[in-house]
Coordinates of C-alpha atoms in Angstrom, one line a residue:
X313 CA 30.2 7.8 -15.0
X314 CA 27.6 5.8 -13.7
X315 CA 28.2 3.1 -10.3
X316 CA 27.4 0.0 -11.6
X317 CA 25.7 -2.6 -8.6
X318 CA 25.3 -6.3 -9.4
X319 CA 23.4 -7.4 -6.4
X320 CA 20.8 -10.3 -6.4
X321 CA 17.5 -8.7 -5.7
X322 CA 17.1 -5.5 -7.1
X323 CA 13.8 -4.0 -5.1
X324 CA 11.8 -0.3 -6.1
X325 CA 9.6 0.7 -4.0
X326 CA 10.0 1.1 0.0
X327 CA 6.6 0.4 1.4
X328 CA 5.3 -2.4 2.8
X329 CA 5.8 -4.9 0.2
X330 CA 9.0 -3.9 -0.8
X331 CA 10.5 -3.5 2.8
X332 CA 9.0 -7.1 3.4
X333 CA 11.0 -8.5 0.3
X334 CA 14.3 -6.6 1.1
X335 CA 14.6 -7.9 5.1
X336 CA 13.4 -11.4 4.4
X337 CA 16.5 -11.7 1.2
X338 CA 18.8 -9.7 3.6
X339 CA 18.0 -12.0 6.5
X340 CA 19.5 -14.9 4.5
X341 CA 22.6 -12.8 3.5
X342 CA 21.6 -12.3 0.2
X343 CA 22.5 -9.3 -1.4
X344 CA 20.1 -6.6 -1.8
X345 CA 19.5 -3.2 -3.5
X346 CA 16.4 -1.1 -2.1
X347 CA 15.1 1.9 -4.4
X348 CA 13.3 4.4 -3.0
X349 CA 12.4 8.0 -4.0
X350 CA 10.1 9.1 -1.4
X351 CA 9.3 8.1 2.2
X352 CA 10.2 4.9 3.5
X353 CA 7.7 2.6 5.0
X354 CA 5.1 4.0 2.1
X355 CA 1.6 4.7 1.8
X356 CA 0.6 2.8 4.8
X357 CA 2.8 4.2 7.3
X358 CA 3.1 7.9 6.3
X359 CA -0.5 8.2 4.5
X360 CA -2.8 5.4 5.1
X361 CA -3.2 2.4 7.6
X362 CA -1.3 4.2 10.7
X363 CA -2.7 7.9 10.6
X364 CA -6.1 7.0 9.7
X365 CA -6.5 4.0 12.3
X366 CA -5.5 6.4 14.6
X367 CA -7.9 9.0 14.1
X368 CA -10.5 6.2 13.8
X369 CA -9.3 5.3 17.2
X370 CA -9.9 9.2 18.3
X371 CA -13.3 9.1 16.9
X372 CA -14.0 6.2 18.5
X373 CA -13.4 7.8 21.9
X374 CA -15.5 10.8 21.3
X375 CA -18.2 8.7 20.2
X376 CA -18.1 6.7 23.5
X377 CA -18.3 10.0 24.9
X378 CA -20.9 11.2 23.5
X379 CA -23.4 8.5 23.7
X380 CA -22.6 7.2 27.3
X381 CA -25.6 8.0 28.7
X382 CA -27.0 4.9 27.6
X383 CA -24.6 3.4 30.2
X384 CA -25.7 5.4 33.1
X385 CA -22.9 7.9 32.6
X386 CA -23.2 11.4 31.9
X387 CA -22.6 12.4 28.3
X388 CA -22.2 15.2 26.6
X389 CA -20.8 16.7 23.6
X390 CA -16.9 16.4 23.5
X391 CA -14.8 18.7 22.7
X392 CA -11.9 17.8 19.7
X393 CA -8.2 19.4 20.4
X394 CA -7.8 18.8 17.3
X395 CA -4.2 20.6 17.3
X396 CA -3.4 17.7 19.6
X397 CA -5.1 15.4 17.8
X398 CA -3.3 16.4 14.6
X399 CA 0.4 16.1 16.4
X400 CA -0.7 12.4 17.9
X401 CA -1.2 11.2 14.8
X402 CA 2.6 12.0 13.8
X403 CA 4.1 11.1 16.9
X404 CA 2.2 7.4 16.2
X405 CA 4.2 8.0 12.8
X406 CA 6.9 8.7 14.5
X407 CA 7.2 6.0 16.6
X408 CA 7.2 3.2 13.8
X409 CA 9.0 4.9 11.5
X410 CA 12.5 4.0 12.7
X411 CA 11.2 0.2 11.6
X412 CA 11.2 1.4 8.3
X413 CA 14.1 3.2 8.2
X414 CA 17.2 3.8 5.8
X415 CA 19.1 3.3 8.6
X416 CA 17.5 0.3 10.2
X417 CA 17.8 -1.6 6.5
X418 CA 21.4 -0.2 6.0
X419 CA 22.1 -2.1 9.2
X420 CA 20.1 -5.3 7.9
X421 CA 22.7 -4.9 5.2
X422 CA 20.7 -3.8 2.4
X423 CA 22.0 -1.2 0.1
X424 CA 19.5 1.9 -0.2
X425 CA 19.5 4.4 -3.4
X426 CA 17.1 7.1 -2.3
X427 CA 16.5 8.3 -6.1
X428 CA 13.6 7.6 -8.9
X429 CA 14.3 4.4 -10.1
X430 CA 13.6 3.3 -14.5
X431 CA 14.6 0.8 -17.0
X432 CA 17.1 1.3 -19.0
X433 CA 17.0 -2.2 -21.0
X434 CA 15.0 -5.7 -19.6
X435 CA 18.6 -6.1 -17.2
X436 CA 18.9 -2.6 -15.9
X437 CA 17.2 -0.3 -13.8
X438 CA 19.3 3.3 -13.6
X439 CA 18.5 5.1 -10.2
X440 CA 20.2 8.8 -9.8
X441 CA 24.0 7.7 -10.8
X442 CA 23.8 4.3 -10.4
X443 CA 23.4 1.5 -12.8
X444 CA 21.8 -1.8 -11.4
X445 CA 22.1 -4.7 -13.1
X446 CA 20.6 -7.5 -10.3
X447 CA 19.3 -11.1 -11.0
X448 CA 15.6 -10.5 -9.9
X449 CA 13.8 -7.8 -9.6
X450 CA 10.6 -7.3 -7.6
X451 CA 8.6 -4.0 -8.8
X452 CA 6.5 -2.6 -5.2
X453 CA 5.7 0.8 -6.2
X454 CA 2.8 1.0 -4.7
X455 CA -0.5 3.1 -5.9
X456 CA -1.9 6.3 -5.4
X457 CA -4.9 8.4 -4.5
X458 CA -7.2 7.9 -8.4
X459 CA -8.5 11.3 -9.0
X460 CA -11.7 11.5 -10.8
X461 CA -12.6 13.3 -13.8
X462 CA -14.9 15.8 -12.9
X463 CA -15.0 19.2 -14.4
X464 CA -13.8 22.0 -12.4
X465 CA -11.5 20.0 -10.1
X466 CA -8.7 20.9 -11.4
X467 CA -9.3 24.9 -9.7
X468 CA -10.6 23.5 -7.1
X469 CA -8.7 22.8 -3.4
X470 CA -9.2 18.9 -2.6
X471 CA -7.8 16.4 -0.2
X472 CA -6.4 12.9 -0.5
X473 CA -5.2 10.7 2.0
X474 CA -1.7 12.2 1.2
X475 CA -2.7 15.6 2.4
X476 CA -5.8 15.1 4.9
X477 CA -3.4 13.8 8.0
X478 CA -1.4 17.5 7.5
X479 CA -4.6 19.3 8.3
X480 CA -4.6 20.7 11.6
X481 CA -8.1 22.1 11.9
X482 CA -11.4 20.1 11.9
X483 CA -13.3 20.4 8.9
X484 CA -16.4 22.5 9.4
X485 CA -18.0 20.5 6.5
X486 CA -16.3 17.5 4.6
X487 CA -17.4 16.4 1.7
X488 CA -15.8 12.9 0.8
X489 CA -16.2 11.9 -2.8
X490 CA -16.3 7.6 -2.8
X491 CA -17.7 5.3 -0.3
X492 CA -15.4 2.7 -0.3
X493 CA -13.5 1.7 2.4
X494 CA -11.3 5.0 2.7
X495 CA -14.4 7.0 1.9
X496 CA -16.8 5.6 5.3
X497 CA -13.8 5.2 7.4
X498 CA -12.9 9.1 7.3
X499 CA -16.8 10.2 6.8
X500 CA -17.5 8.3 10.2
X501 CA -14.4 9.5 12.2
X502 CA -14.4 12.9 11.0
X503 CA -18.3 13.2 11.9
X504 CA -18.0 11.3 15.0
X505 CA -15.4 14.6 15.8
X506 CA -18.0 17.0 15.2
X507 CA -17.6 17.7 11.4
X508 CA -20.6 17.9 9.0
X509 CA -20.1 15.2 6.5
X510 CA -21.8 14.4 3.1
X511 CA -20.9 11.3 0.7
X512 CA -21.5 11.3 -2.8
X513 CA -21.0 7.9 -4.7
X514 CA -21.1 7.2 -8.3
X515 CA -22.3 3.5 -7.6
X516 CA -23.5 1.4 -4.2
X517 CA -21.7 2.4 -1.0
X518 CA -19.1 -0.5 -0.1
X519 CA -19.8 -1.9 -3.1
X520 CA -17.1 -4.3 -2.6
X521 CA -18.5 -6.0 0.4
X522 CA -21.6 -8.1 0.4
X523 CA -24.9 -6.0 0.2
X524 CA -26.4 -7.5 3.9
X525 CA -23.1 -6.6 5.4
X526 CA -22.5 -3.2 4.0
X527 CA -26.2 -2.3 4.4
X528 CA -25.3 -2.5 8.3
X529 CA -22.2 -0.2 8.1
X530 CA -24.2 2.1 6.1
X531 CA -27.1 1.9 8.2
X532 CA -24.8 3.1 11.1
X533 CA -23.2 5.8 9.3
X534 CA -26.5 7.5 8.5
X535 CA -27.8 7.1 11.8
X536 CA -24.7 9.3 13.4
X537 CA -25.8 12.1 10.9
X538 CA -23.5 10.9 8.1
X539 CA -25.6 12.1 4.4
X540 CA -25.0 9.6 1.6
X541 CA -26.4 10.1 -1.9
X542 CA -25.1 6.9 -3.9
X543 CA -25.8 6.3 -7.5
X544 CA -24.9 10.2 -8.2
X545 CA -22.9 11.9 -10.5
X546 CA -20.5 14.8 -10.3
X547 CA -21.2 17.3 -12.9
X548 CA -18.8 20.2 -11.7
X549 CA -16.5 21.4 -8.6
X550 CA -16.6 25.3 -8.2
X551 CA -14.4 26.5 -6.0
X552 CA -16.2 29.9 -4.5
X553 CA -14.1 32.1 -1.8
X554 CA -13.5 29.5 1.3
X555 CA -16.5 27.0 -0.2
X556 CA -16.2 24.3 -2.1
X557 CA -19.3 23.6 -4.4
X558 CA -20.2 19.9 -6.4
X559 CA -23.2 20.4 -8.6
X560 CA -24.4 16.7 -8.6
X561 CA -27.5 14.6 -10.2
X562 CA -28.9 11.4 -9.2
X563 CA -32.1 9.9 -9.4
X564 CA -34.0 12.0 -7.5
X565 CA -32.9 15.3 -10.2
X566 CA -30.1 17.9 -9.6
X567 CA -28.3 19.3 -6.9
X568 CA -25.5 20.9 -5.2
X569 CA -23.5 20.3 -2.3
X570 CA -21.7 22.9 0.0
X571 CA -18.6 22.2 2.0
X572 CA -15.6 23.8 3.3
X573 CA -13.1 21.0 2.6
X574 CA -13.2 18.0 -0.1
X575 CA -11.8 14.7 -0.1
X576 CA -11.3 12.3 -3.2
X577 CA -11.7 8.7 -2.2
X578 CA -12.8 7.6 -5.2
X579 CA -9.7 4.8 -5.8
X580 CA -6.4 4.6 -6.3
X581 CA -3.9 4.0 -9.3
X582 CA -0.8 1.9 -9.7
X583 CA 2.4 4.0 -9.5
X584 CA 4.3 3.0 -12.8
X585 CA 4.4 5.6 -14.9
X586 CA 7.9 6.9 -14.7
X587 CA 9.3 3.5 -14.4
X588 CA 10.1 2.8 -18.5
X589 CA 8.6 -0.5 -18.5
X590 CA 8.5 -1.4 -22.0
X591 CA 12.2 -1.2 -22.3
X592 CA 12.3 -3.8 -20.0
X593 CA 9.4 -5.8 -22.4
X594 CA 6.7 -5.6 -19.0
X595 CA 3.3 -6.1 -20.0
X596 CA 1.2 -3.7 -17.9
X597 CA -1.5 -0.9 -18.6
X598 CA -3.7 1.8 -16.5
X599 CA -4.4 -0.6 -13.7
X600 CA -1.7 -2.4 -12.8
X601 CA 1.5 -4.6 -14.1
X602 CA 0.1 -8.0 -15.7
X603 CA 1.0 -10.5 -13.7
X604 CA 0.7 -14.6 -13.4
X605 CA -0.4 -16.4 -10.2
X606 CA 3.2 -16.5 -9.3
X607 CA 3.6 -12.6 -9.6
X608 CA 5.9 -12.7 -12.1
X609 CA 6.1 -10.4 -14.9
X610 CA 6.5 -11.1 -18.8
X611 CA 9.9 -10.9 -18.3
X612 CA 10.9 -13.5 -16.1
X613 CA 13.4 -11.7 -14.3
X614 CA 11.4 -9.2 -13.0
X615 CA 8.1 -9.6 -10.1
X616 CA 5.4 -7.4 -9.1
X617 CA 3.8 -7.4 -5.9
X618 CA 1.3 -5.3 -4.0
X619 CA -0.6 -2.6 -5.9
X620 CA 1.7 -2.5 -8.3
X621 CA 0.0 -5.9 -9.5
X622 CA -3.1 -4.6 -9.5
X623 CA -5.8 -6.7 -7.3
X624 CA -6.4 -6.7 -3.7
X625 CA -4.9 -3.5 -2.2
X626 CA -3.8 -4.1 1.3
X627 CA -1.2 -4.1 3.0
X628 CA -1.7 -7.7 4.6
X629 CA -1.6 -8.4 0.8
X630 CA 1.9 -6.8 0.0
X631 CA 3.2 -9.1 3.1
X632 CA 1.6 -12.3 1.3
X633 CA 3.0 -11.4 -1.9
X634 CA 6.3 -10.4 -0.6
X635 CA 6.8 -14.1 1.2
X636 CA 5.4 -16.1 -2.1
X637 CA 7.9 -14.1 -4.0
X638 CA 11.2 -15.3 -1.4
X639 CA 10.1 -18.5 -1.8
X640 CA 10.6 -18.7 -5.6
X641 CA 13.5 -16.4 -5.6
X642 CA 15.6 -17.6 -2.4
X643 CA 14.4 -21.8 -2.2
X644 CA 13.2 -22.5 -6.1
X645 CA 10.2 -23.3 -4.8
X646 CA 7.0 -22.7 -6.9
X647 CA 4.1 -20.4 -5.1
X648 CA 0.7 -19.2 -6.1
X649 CA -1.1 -16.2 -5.0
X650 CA -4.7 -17.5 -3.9
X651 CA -6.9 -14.1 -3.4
X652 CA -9.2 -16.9 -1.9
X653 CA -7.6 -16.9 1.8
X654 CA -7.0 -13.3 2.2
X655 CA -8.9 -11.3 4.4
X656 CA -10.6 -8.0 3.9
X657 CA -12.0 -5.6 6.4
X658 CA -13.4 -2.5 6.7
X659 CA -13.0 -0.4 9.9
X660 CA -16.2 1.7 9.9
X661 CA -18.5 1.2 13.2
X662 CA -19.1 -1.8 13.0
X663 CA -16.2 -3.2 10.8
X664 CA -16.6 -5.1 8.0
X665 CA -14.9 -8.3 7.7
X666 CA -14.8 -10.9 5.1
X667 CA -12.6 -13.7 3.6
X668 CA -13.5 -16.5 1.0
X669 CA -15.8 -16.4 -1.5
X670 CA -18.5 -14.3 -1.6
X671 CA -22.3 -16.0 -1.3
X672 CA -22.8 -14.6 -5.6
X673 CA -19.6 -16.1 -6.5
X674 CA -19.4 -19.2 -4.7
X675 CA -22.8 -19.7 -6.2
X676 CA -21.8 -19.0 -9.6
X677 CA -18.6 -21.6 -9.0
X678 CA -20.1 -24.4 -7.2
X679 CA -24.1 -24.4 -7.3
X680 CA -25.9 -25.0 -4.4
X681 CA -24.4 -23.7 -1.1
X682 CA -25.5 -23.2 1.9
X683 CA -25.8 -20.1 3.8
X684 CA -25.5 -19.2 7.7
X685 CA -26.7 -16.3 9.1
X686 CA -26.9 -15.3 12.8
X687 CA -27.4 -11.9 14.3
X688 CA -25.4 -10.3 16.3
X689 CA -27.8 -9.6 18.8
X690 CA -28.0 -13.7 20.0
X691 CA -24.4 -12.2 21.2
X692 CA -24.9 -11.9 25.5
X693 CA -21.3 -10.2 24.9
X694 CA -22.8 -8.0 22.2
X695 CA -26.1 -7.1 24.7
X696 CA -23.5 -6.2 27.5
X697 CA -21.8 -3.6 25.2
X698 CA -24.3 -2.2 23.7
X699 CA -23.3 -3.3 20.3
X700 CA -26.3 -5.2 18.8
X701 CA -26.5 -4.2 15.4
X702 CA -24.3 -6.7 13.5
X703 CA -24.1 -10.1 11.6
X704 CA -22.0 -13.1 10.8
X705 CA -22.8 -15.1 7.4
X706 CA -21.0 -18.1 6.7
X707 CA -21.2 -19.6 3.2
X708 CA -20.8 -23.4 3.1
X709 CA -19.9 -26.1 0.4
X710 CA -20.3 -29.7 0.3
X711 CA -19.4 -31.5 3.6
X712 CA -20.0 -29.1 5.5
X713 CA -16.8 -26.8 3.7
X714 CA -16.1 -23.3 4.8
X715 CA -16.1 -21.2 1.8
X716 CA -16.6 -17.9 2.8
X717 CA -17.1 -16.0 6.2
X718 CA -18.6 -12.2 6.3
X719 CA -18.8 -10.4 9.9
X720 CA -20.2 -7.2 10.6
X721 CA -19.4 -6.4 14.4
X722 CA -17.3 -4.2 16.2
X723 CA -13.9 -5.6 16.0
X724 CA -14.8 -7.8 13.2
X725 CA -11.2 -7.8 11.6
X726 CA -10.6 -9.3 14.3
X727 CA -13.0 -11.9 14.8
X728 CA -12.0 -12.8 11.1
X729 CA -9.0 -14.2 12.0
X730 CA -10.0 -17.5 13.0
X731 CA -11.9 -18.1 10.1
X732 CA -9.1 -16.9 7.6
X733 CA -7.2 -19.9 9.0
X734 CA -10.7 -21.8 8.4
X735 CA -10.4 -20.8 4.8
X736 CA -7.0 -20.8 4.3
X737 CA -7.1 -24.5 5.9
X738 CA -10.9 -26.3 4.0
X739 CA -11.8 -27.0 7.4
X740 CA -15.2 -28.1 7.4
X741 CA -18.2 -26.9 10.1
X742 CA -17.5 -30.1 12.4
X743 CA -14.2 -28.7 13.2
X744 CA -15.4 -25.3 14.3
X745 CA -18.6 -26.8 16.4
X746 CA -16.1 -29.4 18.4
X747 CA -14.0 -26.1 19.8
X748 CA -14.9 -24.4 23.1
X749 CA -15.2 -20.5 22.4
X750 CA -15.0 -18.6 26.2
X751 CA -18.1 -16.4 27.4
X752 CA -19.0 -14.0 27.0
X753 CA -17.1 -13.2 24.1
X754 CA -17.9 -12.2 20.6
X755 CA -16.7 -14.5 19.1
X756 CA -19.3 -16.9 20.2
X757 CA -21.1 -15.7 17.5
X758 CA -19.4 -18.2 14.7
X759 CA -20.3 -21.2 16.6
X760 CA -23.6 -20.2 17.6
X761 CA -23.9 -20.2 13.8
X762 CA -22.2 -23.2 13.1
X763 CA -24.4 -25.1 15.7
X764 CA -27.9 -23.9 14.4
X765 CA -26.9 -25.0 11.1
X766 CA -26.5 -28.9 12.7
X767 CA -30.0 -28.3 14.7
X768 CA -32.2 -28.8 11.9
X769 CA -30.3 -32.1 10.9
X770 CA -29.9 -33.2 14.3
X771 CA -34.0 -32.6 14.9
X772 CA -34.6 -34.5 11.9
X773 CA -32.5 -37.5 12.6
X774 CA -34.6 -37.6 16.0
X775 CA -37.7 -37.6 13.8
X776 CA -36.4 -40.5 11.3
X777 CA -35.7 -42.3 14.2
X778 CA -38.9 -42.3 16.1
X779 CA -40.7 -43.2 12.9
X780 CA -38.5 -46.2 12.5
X781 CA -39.0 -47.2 16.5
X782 CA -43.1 -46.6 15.9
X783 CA -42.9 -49.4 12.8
X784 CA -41.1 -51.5 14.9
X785 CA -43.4 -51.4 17.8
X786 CA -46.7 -50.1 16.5

């Protein structure tokens, strides 16, 4: 016979968002059931953020390595353990994990079913031989690697970010299949450590990011030996001996490209298939659970937050959404999501970095704006480094409102941080021109951008007022 567990919060899903809901109720002492069926701490820790910021962080070194002669340093070609590589990325793994753990949230008091979790009726969610009946649920399964329909793959050897970190050997010739985010990150890192790398893309690269902001990143990649080919479709994957064939067309006509490993970055999907959501009367479909601005579900007992909503996928994201959802659940207070404030960023070389709305949409909302853009290269910081190539654009409203900030700069996730508090905050240009930024620093940049948008004004009020002193006096 089935356990039966009436707690408060019943959670499924152990990754970022659902970790975040589970300490904060637990924190108050409120009872909590956590369901998970794979590997705490999720996607992010054991497939995504952590390993692949830390072979990023690898490929940045050999980078530096091999162009330091433009420092007055000796470079040279470096070479990749990557065996050693390979076993620092799970020892990083490693070393968080125990945040994450069963045993860290069995000690926070949260109760943890490590079993598939499913609806049995709108009340009840059966997971292994228990039967939880809670009064909220919050849904935080998470999404996983989308893979594309392409003829052929299915006898053909690919990667996703759940496999690539368990390679242990460097690609002698990667072929990554979507330049998004995931997609230009690995092509740059795993080039950067020696591998041949080719790109296809059914659409723009980054198309998610503004088109003068991505045209730097990509600009970058193809300059390190990166090959793109974007508007191209995938007509068939042949697997043949150790190669891996994709017999593409594009604009150009037809052709093939030849690697010895393939990855699919081409998206992700929401992970509830196997959760029986239509017993428990969920709205939802291929790309996500429907949602309202307060994350809840069509049944109101039951939220969805992170991927599983669909949206923004980040894990910044399933933190927000975790902490609007404890505010309704735990105080009765109401909370909207506003996509508005939250940052995104890319971490090719240079990063991408934006937040607020975009120069076409802020158009299409509110008309005329106006738009700031100041190179990179006005940066002393950026001329010291070596790091020239880059932009910030700053979209602005009426009064002088900051509606949207794009960076493309090394370390521009971080550089967007002050500006996400901008957003987050309608603070106006006047605020960001009276604070004092330290030099040399790259963050200079913003209000060296902020302050040539006030020169033209300023030059024309000394203009107005000569005029008026030459009537009075001429």
């Amino acid at each position: 016979m089935a356990k039966v567990i009436n707690p408060d919060i019943c959670v499924i899903g152990g990754g970022a968002a659902g970790l975040s809901v589970a300490a904060g109720a637990a924190a108050f002492g409120v009872p909590v059931v956590l369901i998970e069926r794979g590997l705490m701490g999720g996607d992010c820790l054991n497939h995504g953020c952590v390993p692949s910021k830390t072979l990023i962080a690898a490929a940045r070194h050999a980078q530096a390595i091999r162009t330091a002669g433009r420092f007055g340093l000796t470079a040279s070609e470096p070479v990749v353990d990557y065996e050693h590589l390979h076993a620092r990325i799970h020892e990083v793994i490693a070393g968080i994990a125990p945040h994450d753990s069963v045993e860290r949230f069995a000690g926070l008091g949260v109760e943890v079913l490590q079993s598939s979790a499913r609806f049995v009726d709108e009340n009840t969610i059966a997971a292994g031989d228990h039967l939880v009946r809670a009064r909220r649920f919050v849904i935080a399964t998470g999404s996983s690697p989308a893979i594309p329909d392409v003829p052929g793959l299915d006898k053909v050897a690919f990667l996703t970010n759940e496999t690539l970190f368990d390679l242990t050997r460097l690609p002698a010739h990667l072929i990554v299949v979507g330049a998004g985010p995931v997609g230009t990150e690995m092509a740059q890192a795993y080039r950067r450590l020696g591998a041949e790398v080719t790109v296809i893309e059914s659409r723009r690269a980054l198309s998610g990011a503004d088109p003068e902001l991505a045209a730097i990143a990509i600009a970058a990649l193809r300059s390190e030996g990166v090959v793109l080919h974007e508007a191209t479709t995938i007509l068939e994957a042949v697997q043949s001996g150790g190669r891996i064939v994709l017999r593409c067309e594009n604009g150009t006509g037809a052709f093939q490209v030849e690697g010895s490993d393939l990855l699919l970055a081409a998206g992700r999907r929401p992970n509830h298939a196997s959760l029986g959501l239509s017993a428990a009367g969920i709205d939802h479909d291929a790309k996500g659970i429907e949602v309202g601005s307060n994350l809840r579900t069509s049944n109101r007992r039951v939220y969805a937050i992170g991927d599983a909503a669909g949206g923004l996928q980040f894990t910044h994201v399933a933190s927000y959404h975790a902490r609007l959802v404890l505010q309704q659940m735990l105080f009765r207070l109401p909370a909207r999501e506003d996509r508005a404030i939250v940052p995104k960023v890319t971490y090719a070389d240079p990063e991408i970095a934006e937040v607020g709305w975009s120069e076409t949409k802020a158009r299409e909302e509110f008309g005329a704006v106006g738009i700031i853009r100041t190179d990179l290269a006005l940066s002393d910081r950026a001329r010291t480094d070596g790091a020239e190539a880059g932009l910030i654009k700053i979209i602005v409203g009426r009064r002088g409102r900051i509606l949207g900030v794009g960076i493309a700069a090394p370390g521009a996730g971080e550089l967007i941080n002050m500006w996400s508090l901008a957003v987050a905050n309608a603070m106006t240009l006047k605020q960001i021109r009276g604070y004092v930024a330290p030099y040399p620093t790259l963050s200079e940049i913003g209000k060296q951008a902020v302050i040539s948008y006030y020169a033209p004004l300023a030059k024309n009020a000394v203009v107005r007022s000569a005029i008026r002193a030459l009537r009075v006096f001429g």
